[in-house]
C-alpha cells in the first residue's frame, strides 16, 4: 500500500464519523524506486489531504523533512516535488494494519494489500 | 440485516464470491479483451487523475495510462493478489461499502460488476457508493451484461451461468512473475509486459464465451458454455403478494428431502443460512446443446407448492415461505445433473408470471439425458447475473441516483454501458 492510496482510504465502520485518516501500524515497509514525473506529482498534490500525508509519512518514519504545510508555488519546486514523490509513490507498506481513529478497528495489510472488508455487524 | 439483505448477501457469497475464488487461477490464460471503449475512457483522462476500478478482478484495466494514478478493489483475494503481483495498488473491499473518502476520485470504473448484485436495491446502493467517491465533475463508466445478446436474448433477467474453463488450457498459466514494481525501468516495463502477457480470458461478457463456440459444435465443454439457468429475481421472491408458480412436468422427488417434516424451528436457521435461494430455475437452450433434466429437479419446488398455493393474491404465510426456501436450499446444494449436448434443437422454458396464477408456457420435450451421469456440473460453479434490459441501467441512475447525470449510453460487445458525471446536488 502506497501512501497515495492511504490518503484516499477511510474507515467505513457503521456509525463512525471521523474515520480518517487511518492510523498506520507497519511491520514491514519497503522503499522502491519509481520513475519521477514532476507534472504527475504536482497534479496530485491538490487532491491530497496534506496533513494526513505528513502524519502517515511520520508514522512510517519516512517523513524526512516533508513540511507540515504545503510550500507556496510547489509546481516549480522540483526538490520539493521529489520529496513528495518519494513519500507518495516509493514508500510502501507491505505488512501491518490500518487503524480506525474513532473505533479502533484494525484493517490488516498483508502482502501489500489492505483488507477493508467489513464484518456483518459492522455494516 | 433484514431477511432480504441476508438472502441477497448469501446468494452473492455462494454464486459470485466463492465461484470467483475458485476460478481465479483460470483468469490468466487464454485470450484477453480490454474493451476498447474502456481503454479510451482511461486514456482520455487528464494527466494526474486518480481513478478507481471497483471490482477490478485481476486488474486488467489498471495498466492503462501511466499519467493517471489507478487503484483497484475487489472481494476476490486471489484476483486481487494477482493484480498486486502486476504492480498495481489494490485493496480488498466490497462495492456496497467502499473504504474511500468522499469525492476523492476523478473517475471510477465499474466493468461487469454490478450485474452480480442480486437485488435492485443493492445495485442502486453500489452505484451510489461509487458516486459518493467521485468528485463533482468526475465520471463513472459502468458496464453490465445485456439481456439482448447478438444471437439471442436471455429469456429472463436473473440467471446462473456455469463456468467452464477453456478446454484447451486449464493450466496454461504463466509462471509466477516477480513483482513488477520497484525500479524506475519497471514502471514502463511493467506496462509493456502487461500488454504482452495479458492474455486473460475476459469473462465479463457472454460474447466472449460465444466466440469460443461455433454453431453446431459437439464438444461437451464448448456447448455447455452456452447454457444458462434462470431464476426468479430475489426482488420477486420477496414480493409476497405475487408469488406464483409455474406449471411444469412433474418429477420424482426422491432426490430431494421433503420439507414436510421440517418444523418451524428450522425456519429461522434456514433464513439465516439462506443457501441457494433459487426459487425456480428454468433453462434455455442454444441450438446445439440442451440441459437434461435439471429443470425437473427444480420443478419439485413448484409441485410441492401447488397444493398450497391459492391463485393470485397474497397467499403466503410464513409457512409457505419456509417450505419453498428450504426446498430451494436443497436444490441449491444439489449437484446438477450433467449437461448433455444434443445436436438437435430443444427449447425448454417455464416461466413464472408475477401477475399471479399458475401460468406456464413451457414446452417440455423429453430428452435422453438423465441424472446421475458421470460428468457432474457443480452447482457451486454457477455465477449469478442480473442481465440488464436496454435502458434499465440508465433508468436506474436517472430515477435513483440524483448525484449522477447520464452522459452516454451505448451497447458494446454484449454489454449495456453508461457514462455518467457526478453533479452537485443543491439541497434547499
Coordinates of C-alpha atoms in Angstrom, one line a residue:
Chain A
X1 CA 0.0 0.0 0.0
X2 CA 1.5 3.3 -1.0
X3 CA 0.8 6.5 0.9
X4 CA -1.0 8.0 -2.1
X5 CA -3.5 5.2 -1.7
X6 CA -3.6 5.6 2.0
X7 CA -4.5 9.2 1.6
X8 CA -7.8 8.1 0.0
X9 CA -8.7 5.4 2.4
X10 CA -11.0 5.9 5.3
X11 CA -12.7 3.8 7.9
X12 CA -16.3 3.0 7.0
X13 CA -17.4 1.1 10.0
X14 CA -21.0 1.8 10.7
X15 CA -21.6 4.8 12.9
X16 CA -18.1 6.2 12.6
X17 CA -18.0 9.8 11.6
X18 CA -14.3 10.5 12.0
X19 CA -12.7 7.5 10.3
X20 CA -10.0 9.5 8.5
X21 CA -7.1 9.3 8.3
X22 CA -6.4 5.8 9.2
X23 CA -3.5 5.3 11.6
X24 CA -0.8 3.1 10.2
X25 CA 1.0 0.4 12.1
X26 CA 3.5 -1.1 9.8
X27 CA 5.6 -4.1 10.5
X28 CA 7.2 -4.2 7.0
X29 CA 7.9 -1.2 4.8
X30 CA 9.7 -1.2 1.5
X31 CA 11.1 1.7 -0.4
X32 CA 11.1 1.2 -4.2
X33 CA 12.5 3.3 -7.0
X34 CA 9.7 4.8 -9.1
X35 CA 10.1 6.9 -12.1
X36 CA 9.8 10.6 -11.2
X37 CA 7.2 12.6 -13.1
X38 CA 7.1 16.1 -11.7
X39 CA 3.9 17.0 -13.5
X40 CA 2.2 14.0 -12.2
X41 CA 3.2 14.8 -8.6
X42 CA 2.3 18.4 -9.0
X43 CA -1.2 17.5 -10.1
X44 CA -1.7 15.0 -7.3
X45 CA -0.9 17.5 -4.6
X46 CA -4.2 19.4 -4.7
X47 CA -6.1 16.1 -4.4
X48 CA -4.4 15.2 -1.2
X49 CA -5.2 15.7 2.4
X50 CA -1.8 17.1 3.1
X51 CA -1.8 16.8 6.8
X52 CA -2.8 13.1 6.5
X53 CA 0.1 12.5 4.2
X54 CA 2.6 14.1 6.6
X55 CA 1.2 12.2 9.5
X56 CA 1.3 8.9 7.6
X57 CA 4.9 9.5 6.5
X58 CA 5.8 10.3 10.1
X59 CA 4.2 7.1 11.4
X60 CA 6.4 5.2 9.0
X61 CA 9.5 7.0 9.9
X62 CA 9.8 8.3 6.4
X63 CA 8.8 11.8 6.7
X64 CA 12.3 13.2 6.5
X65 CA 11.9 16.9 6.0
X66 CA 8.4 17.0 4.5
X67 CA 6.9 20.3 5.7
X68 CA 3.8 20.4 7.8
X69 CA 2.3 22.9 5.3
X70 CA 2.5 23.0 1.6
X71 CA 5.1 25.3 0.3
X72 CA 3.8 28.0 -2.0
X73 CA 4.4 27.6 -5.7
X74 CA 5.4 24.0 -5.3
X75 CA 4.7 23.3 -9.0
X76 CA 8.1 24.6 -10.0
X77 CA 9.9 23.4 -6.9
X78 CA 11.5 20.2 -8.2
X79 CA 13.3 19.5 -4.9
X80 CA 10.0 19.7 -3.1
X81 CA 8.2 17.6 -5.7
X82 CA 10.9 14.9 -5.4
X83 CA 10.3 14.7 -1.7
X84 CA 6.6 14.4 -2.3
X85 CA 7.1 11.8 -5.0
X86 CA 9.1 9.7 -2.7
X87 CA 6.6 9.7 0.1
X88 CA 3.6 9.2 -2.2
X89 CA 4.8 6.5 -4.5
X90 CA 8.1 5.0 -3.3
X91 CA 7.3 4.2 0.3
X92 CA 5.2 1.1 0.6
X93 CA 3.6 -0.7 3.5
X94 CA 3.8 -4.5 2.9
X95 CA 2.6 -5.8 6.2
X96 CA 0.8 -4.1 9.1
X97 CA -2.6 -2.7 9.7
X98 CA -4.7 0.4 9.4
X99 CA -6.5 1.5 12.5
X100 CA -9.7 3.5 12.6
X101 CA -9.0 6.6 14.7
X102 CA -12.5 6.5 16.1
X103 CA -13.5 2.9 16.6
X104 CA -10.1 1.4 16.9
X105 CA -11.0 -1.3 14.4
X106 CA -7.9 -2.6 12.6
X107 CA -7.8 -3.4 8.9
X108 CA -5.0 -5.7 8.1
X109 CA -2.5 -5.1 5.4
X110 CA -0.9 -8.2 4.1
X111 CA 1.3 -8.8 1.0
X112 CA 0.8 -5.1 0.3
X113 CA -3.0 -5.3 0.2
X114 CA -5.2 -3.7 2.8
X115 CA -8.2 -5.7 3.6
X116 CA -11.1 -3.3 4.1
X117 CA -13.9 -5.9 4.1
X118 CA -16.2 -5.3 7.0
X119 CA -17.9 -7.9 9.1
X120 CA -21.7 -8.3 9.1
X121 CA -22.0 -6.5 12.3
X122 CA -20.0 -3.5 11.1
X123 CA -22.1 -2.6 8.1
Chain B
X1 CA -29.6 -7.1 8.4
X2 CA -33.1 -7.9 7.2
X3 CA -34.1 -11.1 5.5
X4 CA -33.8 -9.9 2.0
X5 CA -30.4 -8.4 2.6
X6 CA -29.3 -11.7 4.2
X7 CA -30.6 -13.7 1.3
X8 CA -29.0 -11.4 -1.2
X9 CA -25.8 -11.5 0.6
X10 CA -25.8 -15.2 0.8
X11 CA -26.7 -15.7 -2.8
X12 CA -23.8 -13.5 -3.8
X13 CA -21.4 -15.3 -1.5
X14 CA -22.4 -18.7 -3.0
X15 CA -22.7 -17.7 -6.6
X16 CA -20.3 -14.9 -7.1
X17 CA -17.6 -14.6 -4.5
X18 CA -16.9 -18.3 -3.9
X19 CA -17.1 -19.0 -7.6
X20 CA -14.5 -16.3 -8.5
X21 CA -12.3 -17.6 -5.7
X22 CA -12.4 -21.0 -7.4
X23 CA -11.9 -19.8 -10.9
X24 CA -9.4 -17.1 -10.3
X25 CA -6.5 -19.2 -11.4
X26 CA -8.1 -19.6 -14.8
X27 CA -8.3 -15.9 -15.4
X28 CA -4.8 -15.5 -16.6
X29 CA -4.6 -17.7 -19.6
X30 CA -6.2 -17.5 -23.0
X31 CA -7.5 -14.5 -24.8
X32 CA -7.8 -11.2 -23.2
X33 CA -10.0 -8.4 -24.2
X34 CA -9.7 -4.9 -23.0
X35 CA -12.9 -3.3 -24.2
X36 CA -11.6 -0.5 -26.4
X37 CA -14.1 2.0 -25.1
X38 CA -13.0 1.4 -21.6
X39 CA -9.4 1.8 -22.6
X40 CA -10.3 5.0 -24.4
X41 CA -12.1 6.3 -21.3
X42 CA -9.0 5.8 -19.3
X43 CA -6.7 7.3 -22.0
X44 CA -8.9 10.4 -22.2
X45 CA -8.4 11.3 -18.6
X46 CA -6.5 14.3 -17.6
X47 CA -2.9 13.5 -16.5
X48 CA -2.7 13.4 -12.8
X49 CA -6.2 12.0 -12.4
X50 CA -7.0 9.4 -9.7
X51 CA -9.1 6.5 -11.0
X52 CA -10.6 3.6 -9.1
X53 CA -11.6 0.3 -10.7
X54 CA -14.3 -1.0 -8.4
X55 CA -14.5 -4.7 -8.9
X56 CA -11.1 -4.8 -10.7
X57 CA -10.7 -8.5 -10.8
X58 CA -7.2 -9.3 -11.8
X59 CA -6.5 -5.7 -12.6
X60 CA -6.7 -5.9 -16.3
X61 CA -7.5 -2.2 -16.7
X62 CA -5.0 -1.0 -14.2
X63 CA -2.1 -0.8 -16.5
X64 CA -3.7 1.7 -18.9
X65 CA -2.5 5.3 -19.0
X66 CA 0.6 5.8 -16.8
X67 CA -0.2 9.5 -16.5
X68 CA -3.0 8.7 -14.1
X69 CA -3.0 7.1 -10.7
X70 CA -5.1 3.9 -10.6
X71 CA -6.2 1.8 -7.8
X72 CA -8.5 -1.2 -7.8
X73 CA -10.5 -3.2 -5.4
X74 CA -12.4 -6.5 -5.3
X75 CA -13.8 -9.1 -2.9
X76 CA -11.8 -11.9 -4.5
X77 CA -8.5 -12.4 -2.8
X78 CA -6.8 -14.5 -5.4
X79 CA -7.6 -12.0 -8.1
X80 CA -6.5 -9.0 -6.1
X81 CA -3.3 -10.9 -5.3
X82 CA -2.6 -11.3 -8.9
X83 CA -3.3 -7.7 -9.6
X84 CA -0.8 -6.7 -6.9
X85 CA 1.8 -9.0 -8.5
X86 CA 1.5 -7.0 -11.6
X87 CA 2.4 -3.9 -9.8
X88 CA -1.0 -2.4 -9.1
X89 CA -2.4 -0.7 -6.0
X90 CA -5.3 -2.8 -4.9
X91 CA -7.5 -3.4 -1.8
X92 CA -10.0 -5.9 -0.7
X93 CA -13.4 -4.4 -0.1
X94 CA -17.0 -4.8 -1.2
X95 CA -18.8 -2.5 -3.6
X96 CA -21.5 -1.7 -1.1
X97 CA -19.1 -0.3 1.4
X98 CA -16.3 1.5 -0.2
X99 CA -13.4 2.5 2.0
X100 CA -12.7 5.7 0.2
X101 CA -13.4 9.2 1.3
X102 CA -16.0 11.3 -0.4
X103 CA -15.1 12.9 -3.7
X104 CA -11.6 11.6 -3.9
X105 CA -11.6 10.1 -7.4
X106 CA -11.6 11.8 -10.8
X107 CA -13.0 8.7 -12.4
X108 CA -14.5 5.4 -11.5
X109 CA -14.8 2.2 -13.5
X110 CA -17.4 -0.5 -12.8
X111 CA -16.9 -3.0 -15.6
X112 CA -19.0 -6.1 -15.4
X113 CA -19.6 -5.9 -11.7
X114 CA -22.9 -4.7 -10.6
X115 CA -24.7 -7.3 -12.6
X116 CA -23.6 -9.7 -9.9
X117 CA -25.7 -7.9 -7.3
X118 CA -28.8 -9.8 -6.7
X119 CA -31.4 -7.1 -5.9
X120 CA -32.2 -3.8 -7.5
X121 CA -31.7 -2.0 -4.2
X122 CA -28.2 -3.3 -3.9
X123 CA -27.4 -2.4 -7.4
X124 CA -28.5 1.2 -6.7
X125 CA -26.6 1.3 -3.5
X126 CA -23.4 0.2 -5.3
X127 CA -23.9 3.0 -7.9
X128 CA -24.5 5.5 -5.1
X129 CA -21.4 4.4 -3.2
X130 CA -19.3 4.8 -6.3
X131 CA -20.9 8.2 -7.0
X132 CA -20.0 9.2 -3.4
X133 CA -16.3 8.7 -4.0
X134 CA -16.4 10.7 -7.3
X135 CA -15.6 14.3 -7.2
X136 CA -18.1 16.7 -8.8
X137 CA -17.4 16.7 -12.5
X138 CA -15.8 13.3 -12.3
X139 CA -17.1 10.5 -14.4
X140 CA -18.1 6.9 -14.0
X141 CA -18.2 4.2 -16.6
X142 CA -20.4 1.2 -15.9
X143 CA -20.7 -1.9 -18.0
X144 CA -23.2 -4.7 -17.3
X145 CA -24.2 -7.7 -19.3
X146 CA -27.1 -7.1 -21.6
X147 CA -30.2 -9.2 -21.8
X148 CA -30.2 -8.6 -25.5
X149 CA -27.3 -10.5 -27.0
X150 CA -26.0 -10.7 -30.5
X151 CA -27.5 -14.0 -31.4
X152 CA -30.2 -14.5 -28.8
X153 CA -31.9 -12.8 -26.0
X154 CA -31.8 -14.1 -22.5
X155 CA -35.3 -15.2 -21.6
X156 CA -35.1 -13.9 -18.1
X157 CA -33.0 -11.3 -16.3
X158 CA -31.8 -13.3 -13.4
X159 CA -29.6 -16.2 -14.4
X160 CA -27.0 -18.6 -13.4
X161 CA -24.1 -19.2 -15.7
X162 CA -22.0 -22.2 -15.4
X163 CA -18.3 -21.8 -15.5
X164 CA -16.2 -24.0 -17.8
X165 CA -12.5 -23.4 -18.1
X166 CA -11.1 -23.3 -21.5
X167 CA -10.8 -26.9 -22.5
X168 CA -7.5 -26.4 -24.3
X169 CA -5.6 -24.9 -21.5
X170 CA -6.8 -25.1 -18.0
X171 CA -3.3 -24.7 -16.7
X172 CA -1.7 -22.6 -19.3
X173 CA -0.8 -20.3 -16.5
X174 CA 2.3 -18.1 -17.0
X175 CA 4.9 -18.9 -14.4
X176 CA 4.7 -16.6 -11.4
X177 CA 6.5 -13.4 -12.4
X178 CA 8.5 -11.4 -10.0
X179 CA 6.6 -8.3 -8.9
X180 CA 6.7 -5.7 -11.4
X181 CA 7.2 -2.8 -9.1
X182 CA 10.3 -1.3 -7.6
X183 CA 12.5 0.0 -10.3
X184 CA 12.5 3.1 -12.4
X185 CA 12.6 1.0 -15.5
X186 CA 10.0 -1.4 -14.4
X187 CA 7.2 1.1 -14.4
X188 CA 7.2 1.3 -18.1
X189 CA 8.4 -2.2 -18.4
X190 CA 5.6 -3.5 -16.3
X191 CA 3.2 -1.8 -18.7
X192 CA 4.9 -3.2 -21.7
X193 CA 4.9 -6.7 -20.2
X194 CA 1.4 -6.4 -19.1
X195 CA 0.3 -5.7 -22.6
X196 CA 2.2 -8.6 -23.9
X197 CA 1.3 -11.1 -21.3
X198 CA -2.2 -10.0 -20.6
X199 CA -3.9 -13.0 -22.0
X200 CA -6.6 -13.0 -19.5
X201 CA -9.8 -14.5 -20.6
X202 CA -12.4 -11.9 -20.2
X203 CA -15.4 -13.5 -18.6
X204 CA -17.1 -10.2 -18.4
X205 CA -19.2 -10.9 -21.4
X206 CA -21.3 -13.6 -22.8
X207 CA -20.0 -12.5 -26.2
X208 CA -16.5 -13.8 -25.3
X209 CA -17.9 -17.1 -24.4
X210 CA -19.9 -17.2 -27.5
X211 CA -16.9 -16.5 -29.5
X212 CA -15.3 -19.6 -28.2
X213 CA -18.0 -21.8 -29.6
X214 CA -19.1 -22.5 -33.1
X215 CA -22.5 -23.4 -34.3
X216 CA -23.3 -27.0 -34.1
X217 CA -20.3 -27.8 -32.1
X218 CA -20.5 -31.1 -30.4
X219 CA -17.8 -30.8 -27.8
X220 CA -19.5 -31.1 -24.5
X221 CA -17.4 -28.4 -22.8
X222 CA -17.9 -25.9 -25.5
X223 CA -21.6 -26.4 -25.7
X224 CA -22.1 -26.2 -22.0
X225 CA -20.8 -22.8 -22.2
X226 CA -23.9 -21.8 -23.9
X227 CA -26.2 -22.8 -21.1
X228 CA -27.8 -20.6 -18.6
X229 CA -30.1 -21.2 -15.8
X230 CA -32.8 -18.8 -15.0
X231 CA -34.0 -17.9 -11.7
X232 CA -36.5 -15.6 -10.2
X233 CA -35.0 -12.4 -9.1
X234 CA -34.7 -12.1 -5.4
X235 CA -36.8 -9.0 -5.7
X236 CA -39.7 -11.0 -6.9
X237 CA -39.2 -13.8 -4.4
X238 CA -39.6 -11.3 -1.6
X239 CA -42.6 -9.8 -3.2
X240 CA -45.0 -11.8 -1.1
X241 CA -48.1 -10.6 -2.9
X242 CA -47.1 -12.1 -6.2
X243 CA -45.7 -15.5 -5.5
X244 CA -46.8 -17.8 -8.1
X245 CA -45.5 -21.0 -9.5
X246 CA -45.3 -22.2 -13.0
X247 CA -46.7 -25.5 -14.1
X248 CA -44.2 -27.9 -15.3
X249 CA -43.8 -31.5 -15.8
X250 CA -43.6 -33.3 -12.5
X251 CA -40.6 -35.2 -11.4
X252 CA -40.0 -37.7 -8.7
X253 CA -38.9 -36.1 -5.5
X254 CA -36.7 -38.9 -4.3
X255 CA -33.6 -36.8 -4.6
X256 CA -35.0 -34.1 -2.5
X257 CA -35.6 -34.3 1.1
X258 CA -39.2 -33.5 1.9
X259 CA -39.6 -30.3 3.8
X260 CA -42.9 -31.5 5.2
X261 CA -41.2 -32.9 8.2
X262 CA -39.3 -29.8 8.9
X263 CA -40.6 -27.8 11.7
X264 CA -40.9 -24.1 12.4
X265 CA -37.8 -24.2 14.4
X266 CA -35.7 -24.7 11.4
X267 CA -37.2 -21.9 9.6
X268 CA -35.1 -19.2 11.1
X269 CA -31.9 -21.1 10.6
X270 CA -32.8 -21.6 7.0
X271 CA -33.4 -18.0 6.6
X272 CA -30.2 -17.3 8.4
X273 CA -28.2 -19.6 6.1
X274 CA -30.3 -18.7 3.1
X275 CA -28.4 -21.0 1.0
X276 CA -29.1 -21.3 -2.6
X277 CA -32.2 -19.2 -2.7
X278 CA -33.1 -20.4 -6.2
X279 CA -36.8 -20.2 -6.2
X280 CA -37.2 -21.7 -9.6
X281 CA -34.9 -22.4 -12.4
X282 CA -35.7 -23.0 -16.0
X283 CA -33.4 -23.4 -18.8
X284 CA -32.8 -22.0 -22.1
X285 CA -31.1 -23.9 -24.9
X286 CA -29.0 -23.0 -27.7
X287 CA -29.5 -24.9 -30.9
X288 CA -26.6 -27.1 -30.2
X289 CA -27.0 -28.1 -26.6
X290 CA -29.5 -29.0 -24.1
X291 CA -29.8 -29.3 -20.5
X292 CA -31.0 -32.6 -19.2
X293 CA -33.5 -32.7 -16.5
X294 CA -32.1 -30.0 -14.3
X295 CA -35.3 -28.1 -14.7
X296 CA -37.2 -31.0 -13.3
X297 CA -35.1 -31.0 -10.2
X298 CA -36.3 -27.6 -9.5
X299 CA -39.8 -28.3 -10.6
X300 CA -40.2 -30.2 -7.5
X301 CA -40.3 -26.9 -5.7
X302 CA -43.3 -25.9 -7.7
X303 CA -45.1 -29.2 -7.4
X304 CA -44.9 -29.2 -3.7
X305 CA -46.2 -25.8 -3.7
X306 CA -49.1 -26.4 -5.9
X307 CA -51.5 -27.7 -3.3
X308 CA -50.8 -24.8 -1.0
X309 CA -51.0 -22.0 -3.4
X310 CA -54.1 -20.0 -3.9
X311 CA -54.2 -18.5 -7.3
X312 CA -53.3 -14.8 -7.3
X313 CA -53.3 -12.5 -4.4
X314 CA -51.5 -12.6 -1.2
X315 CA -51.4 -16.2 -0.3
X316 CA -48.3 -16.9 1.5
X317 CA -47.9 -17.1 5.2
X318 CA -44.6 -17.8 6.7
X319 CA -45.2 -21.5 6.4
X320 CA -45.2 -21.4 2.6
X321 CA -42.1 -19.3 2.6
X322 CA -40.2 -21.7 4.8
X323 CA -41.3 -24.7 2.7
X324 CA -40.2 -23.1 -0.5
X325 CA -37.0 -21.7 0.9
X326 CA -36.0 -25.0 2.4
X327 CA -36.7 -26.7 -0.9
X328 CA -34.8 -24.2 -2.7
X329 CA -31.9 -24.7 -0.4
X330 CA -31.9 -28.4 -1.2
X331 CA -32.0 -27.6 -4.9
X332 CA -29.2 -25.1 -4.5
X333 CA -26.9 -27.6 -2.8
X334 CA -27.6 -30.4 -5.2
X335 CA -25.0 -31.1 -7.8
X336 CA -26.8 -30.5 -11.0
X337 CA -27.2 -33.4 -13.4
X338 CA -24.8 -33.3 -16.3
X339 CA -25.4 -31.1 -19.2
X340 CA -25.6 -33.4 -22.2
X341 CA -25.1 -31.9 -25.5
X342 CA -27.5 -32.6 -28.2
X343 CA -27.3 -31.9 -31.9
X344 CA -31.0 -31.1 -32.4
X345 CA -32.8 -28.2 -31.1
X346 CA -34.5 -28.3 -27.9
X347 CA -36.2 -25.5 -26.2
X348 CA -37.5 -25.7 -22.7
X349 CA -38.8 -22.9 -20.7
X350 CA -41.0 -22.5 -17.9
X351 CA -41.9 -19.0 -16.9
X352 CA -43.4 -17.7 -13.9
X353 CA -45.6 -14.6 -14.3
X354 CA -45.7 -12.4 -11.4
X355 CA -49.2 -11.5 -12.1
X356 CA -50.4 -14.3 -10.0
X357 CA -51.9 -17.5 -11.2
X358 CA -50.3 -20.6 -12.5
X359 CA -49.3 -19.8 -15.9
X360 CA -46.7 -21.7 -17.8
X361 CA -45.8 -21.7 -21.3
X362 CA -43.3 -24.3 -21.3
X363 CA -42.8 -26.9 -23.9
X364 CA -41.2 -29.8 -22.3
X365 CA -39.7 -32.1 -24.7
X366 CA -38.3 -35.2 -23.2
X367 CA -34.7 -35.7 -23.5
X368 CA -32.5 -38.6 -23.3
X369 CA -30.3 -37.1 -20.7
X370 CA -30.7 -38.3 -17.2
X371 CA -29.5 -37.6 -13.8
X372 CA -26.5 -39.2 -12.4
X373 CA -24.2 -39.3 -15.3
X374 CA -20.6 -39.2 -14.7
X375 CA -19.7 -35.7 -15.5
X376 CA -21.4 -33.5 -12.9
X377 CA -21.6 -29.8 -13.3
X378 CA -21.1 -28.5 -9.8
X379 CA -23.9 -26.3 -8.8
X380 CA -21.4 -24.3 -6.9
X381 CA -19.7 -23.1 -10.1
X382 CA -22.8 -21.2 -11.3
X383 CA -22.3 -17.5 -11.3
X384 CA -25.3 -15.3 -10.7
X385 CA -26.1 -12.5 -13.0
X386 CA -28.8 -10.0 -13.3
X387 CA -28.7 -9.1 -17.0
X388 CA -29.9 -5.7 -17.9
X389 CA -32.6 -4.7 -20.4
X390 CA -32.0 -1.9 -22.8
X391 CA -32.3 1.4 -20.9
X392 CA -32.5 -0.3 -17.5
X393 CA -29.1 0.9 -16.3
X394 CA -29.7 4.5 -17.4
X395 CA -33.1 4.4 -15.8
X396 CA -31.7 3.1 -12.6
X397 CA -29.4 6.1 -12.4
X398 CA -31.9 8.7 -13.6
X399 CA -34.5 7.6 -11.1
X400 CA -32.5 6.7 -8.1
X401 CA -29.1 8.4 -8.2
X402 CA -29.6 12.1 -8.3
X403 CA -25.9 12.9 -7.9
X404 CA -25.2 11.3 -11.3
X405 CA -26.1 12.6 -14.7
X406 CA -26.1 10.2 -17.5
X407 CA -24.0 11.4 -20.4
X408 CA -23.7 8.5 -22.7
X409 CA -25.4 5.1 -23.1
X410 CA -24.4 2.5 -25.6
X411 CA -24.2 -1.1 -26.4
X412 CA -20.7 -2.7 -26.5
X413 CA -19.9 -6.3 -27.1
X414 CA -23.0 -7.6 -25.3
X415 CA -22.9 -5.1 -22.5
X416 CA -25.1 -2.1 -21.8
X417 CA -22.8 0.8 -20.9
X418 CA -23.3 4.1 -19.3
X419 CA -21.0 7.0 -18.7
X420 CA -22.3 9.4 -16.1
X421 CA -21.0 12.5 -14.4
X422 CA -21.1 13.5 -10.8
X423 CA -23.1 16.6 -10.2
X424 CA -23.6 18.8 -7.3
X425 CA -26.9 18.4 -5.7
X426 CA -28.4 21.5 -4.3
X427 CA -30.3 20.8 -1.2
X428 CA -32.7 23.6 -0.5

